[in-house]
Amino acid sequence: GSTETYKLPSFEAWQSIVPNLSYNYSVSFGDGKALRDKSDDVEIAGLRFYSKGDYEPTTMTVNGSNVKCNVALRFNGDDPTEKQYRSAWLYSWGTNAVHGKNVNGLWIYCINVADRQDISTVDDLGQTFWDQNIDSAVVRFFPAADTYPGIIHPSGVYWTASDSRDLSADSAYALFFCNTKCYTGYGDFKTYHFAVRLFSDRPVE
């Protein structure tokens, strides 16, 4: 009796979850480059707009485990549309029980902080913030699944619904992640058998 529908997300919809970055400037877990004022073309609930975010590689204790991760303050620009989605994010690699088996993959935690005047920069999203607020986070896990040639470490690639019209005919956009980083981008791989993750047409309350 459910009326909920799902769709293959666009590149911009995936960018609302994981930013569009090159391999050398990806969201790194624990070590790597900090990113400031990163701009992304995003789509949320059918609405497309530009957003800004700051990203910081670090180490956190999450649910009792010490993990290398990246914390971010996203949708932090001045546009009123963007401000309603202002949120704290935490990205990390880890395991999860899927059908009785431990599976590696990408963990993402998101907490809306649109009304939090005490949070002005990503530096405010330290261990104390996550200890106090993680129970209210929207949490998603993406199992590592790909058939991408030449990758020797565990990794995941998820299709978007967008091809790269300005590039070669074989190019398309996807979400990429592994045990050290995550990002959205493109490549000449339309013939590869990547995973998909459908998005609901109904936003999370």
CSV table of N, CA and C in Angstrom, one decimal, residues 9-21 38-44 48 50-51 55 74-75 89 91 160 173 184-185 199:
chain,number,residue,atom,x,y,z
A,9,PRO,N,19.4,8.5,-8.9
A,9,PRO,CA,19.7,9.9,-8.7
A,9,PRO,C,20.6,10.5,-9.7
A,10,SER,N,20.3,11.8,-10.0
A,10,SER,CA,21.2,12.5,-10.9
A,10,SER,C,22.5,12.8,-10.3
A,11,PHE,N,23.5,13.2,-11.1
A,11,PHE,CA,24.8,13.6,-10.6
A,11,PHE,C,24.6,14.7,-9.5
A,12,GLU,N,23.8,15.7,-9.7
A,12,GLU,CA,23.6,16.7,-8.8
A,12,GLU,C,22.9,16.2,-7.5
A,13,ALA,N,22.1,15.2,-7.5
A,13,ALA,CA,21.5,14.6,-6.3
A,13,ALA,C,22.6,13.9,-5.5
A,14,TRP,N,23.5,13.2,-6.2
A,14,TRP,CA,24.6,12.6,-5.5
A,14,TRP,C,25.5,13.6,-4.8
A,15,GLN,N,25.7,14.8,-5.5
A,15,GLN,CA,26.5,15.8,-5.0
A,15,GLN,C,25.9,16.4,-3.7
A,16,SER,N,24.7,16.3,-3.5
A,16,SER,CA,24.1,16.7,-2.2
A,16,SER,C,24.5,15.8,-1.1
A,17,ILE,N,25.0,14.6,-1.4
A,17,ILE,CA,25.4,13.6,-0.4
A,17,ILE,C,26.9,13.6,-0.3
A,18,VAL,N,27.6,13.5,-1.4
A,18,VAL,CA,29.1,13.5,-1.5
A,18,VAL,C,29.5,14.5,-2.6
A,19,PRO,N,30.4,15.4,-2.2
A,19,PRO,CA,30.8,16.5,-3.1
A,19,PRO,C,31.5,16.0,-4.4
A,20,ASN,N,31.5,16.9,-5.4
A,20,ASN,CA,32.1,16.6,-6.7
A,20,ASN,C,33.6,17.0,-6.6
A,21,LEU,N,34.5,16.1,-6.6
A,21,LEU,CA,35.9,16.4,-6.4
A,21,LEU,C,36.7,15.5,-7.3
A,38,LYS,N,34.1,24.9,-0.5
A,38,LYS,CA,33.9,24.0,-1.7
A,38,LYS,C,32.5,24.2,-2.2
A,39,SER,N,32.4,24.5,-3.5
A,39,SER,CA,31.1,24.8,-4.1
A,39,SER,C,30.6,23.6,-4.9
A,40,ASP,N,29.3,23.3,-4.8
A,40,ASP,CA,28.8,22.2,-5.5
A,40,ASP,C,27.4,22.5,-6.1
A,41,ASP,N,27.1,22.0,-7.2
A,41,ASP,CA,25.8,22.1,-7.9
A,41,ASP,C,25.0,20.9,-7.4
A,42,VAL,N,24.0,21.2,-6.5
A,42,VAL,CA,23.3,20.1,-5.9
A,42,VAL,C,21.8,20.1,-6.3
A,43,GLU,N,21.1,18.9,-6.0
A,43,GLU,CA,19.7,18.8,-6.2
A,43,GLU,C,19.1,18.1,-5.0
A,44,ILE,N,18.1,18.8,-4.4
A,44,ILE,CA,17.5,18.2,-3.2
A,44,ILE,C,16.0,18.4,-3.4
A,48,ARG,N,17.3,22.5,-7.6
A,48,ARG,CA,18.7,22.5,-7.9
A,48,ARG,C,19.3,23.9,-7.6
A,50,TYR,N,23.3,26.0,-5.9
A,50,TYR,CA,24.7,25.9,-5.6
A,50,TYR,C,24.8,26.0,-4.0
A,51,SER,N,25.7,25.2,-3.5
A,51,SER,CA,26.0,25.2,-2.1
A,51,SER,C,27.5,25.2,-1.8
A,55,TYR,N,35.4,21.0,4.7
A,55,TYR,CA,35.7,19.6,5.0
A,55,TYR,C,37.0,19.4,5.7
A,74,ARG,N,28.2,21.6,5.8
A,74,ARG,CA,27.8,21.8,4.4
A,74,ARG,C,26.5,22.7,4.3
A,75,PHE,N,26.3,23.2,3.1
A,75,PHE,CA,25.1,24.1,2.9
A,75,PHE,C,25.3,25.3,3.8
A,89,TRP,N,28.2,16.9,8.8
A,89,TRP,CA,28.4,15.6,8.1
A,89,TRP,C,29.6,14.9,8.6
A,91,TYR,N,31.9,11.5,7.4
A,91,TYR,CA,32.1,10.4,6.4
A,91,TYR,C,33.2,9.5,6.9
A,160,THR,N,25.3,7.3,-11.2
A,160,THR,CA,24.3,8.3,-11.2
A,160,THR,C,23.4,8.2,-12.5
A,173,TYR,N,28.8,9.8,-14.9
A,173,TYR,CA,29.1,10.2,-13.6
A,173,TYR,C,28.7,9.1,-12.6
A,184,THR,N,32.4,12.3,-5.9
A,184,THR,CA,31.7,12.0,-7.1
A,184,THR,C,32.5,12.5,-8.3
A,185,GLY,N,32.4,11.9,-9.4
A,185,GLY,CA,33.2,12.3,-10.6
A,185,GLY,C,32.7,11.5,-11.8
A,199,PHE,N,17.1,6.6,-4.9
A,199,PHE,CA,16.7,7.7,-4.0
A,199,PHE,C,15.2,7.8,-3.9
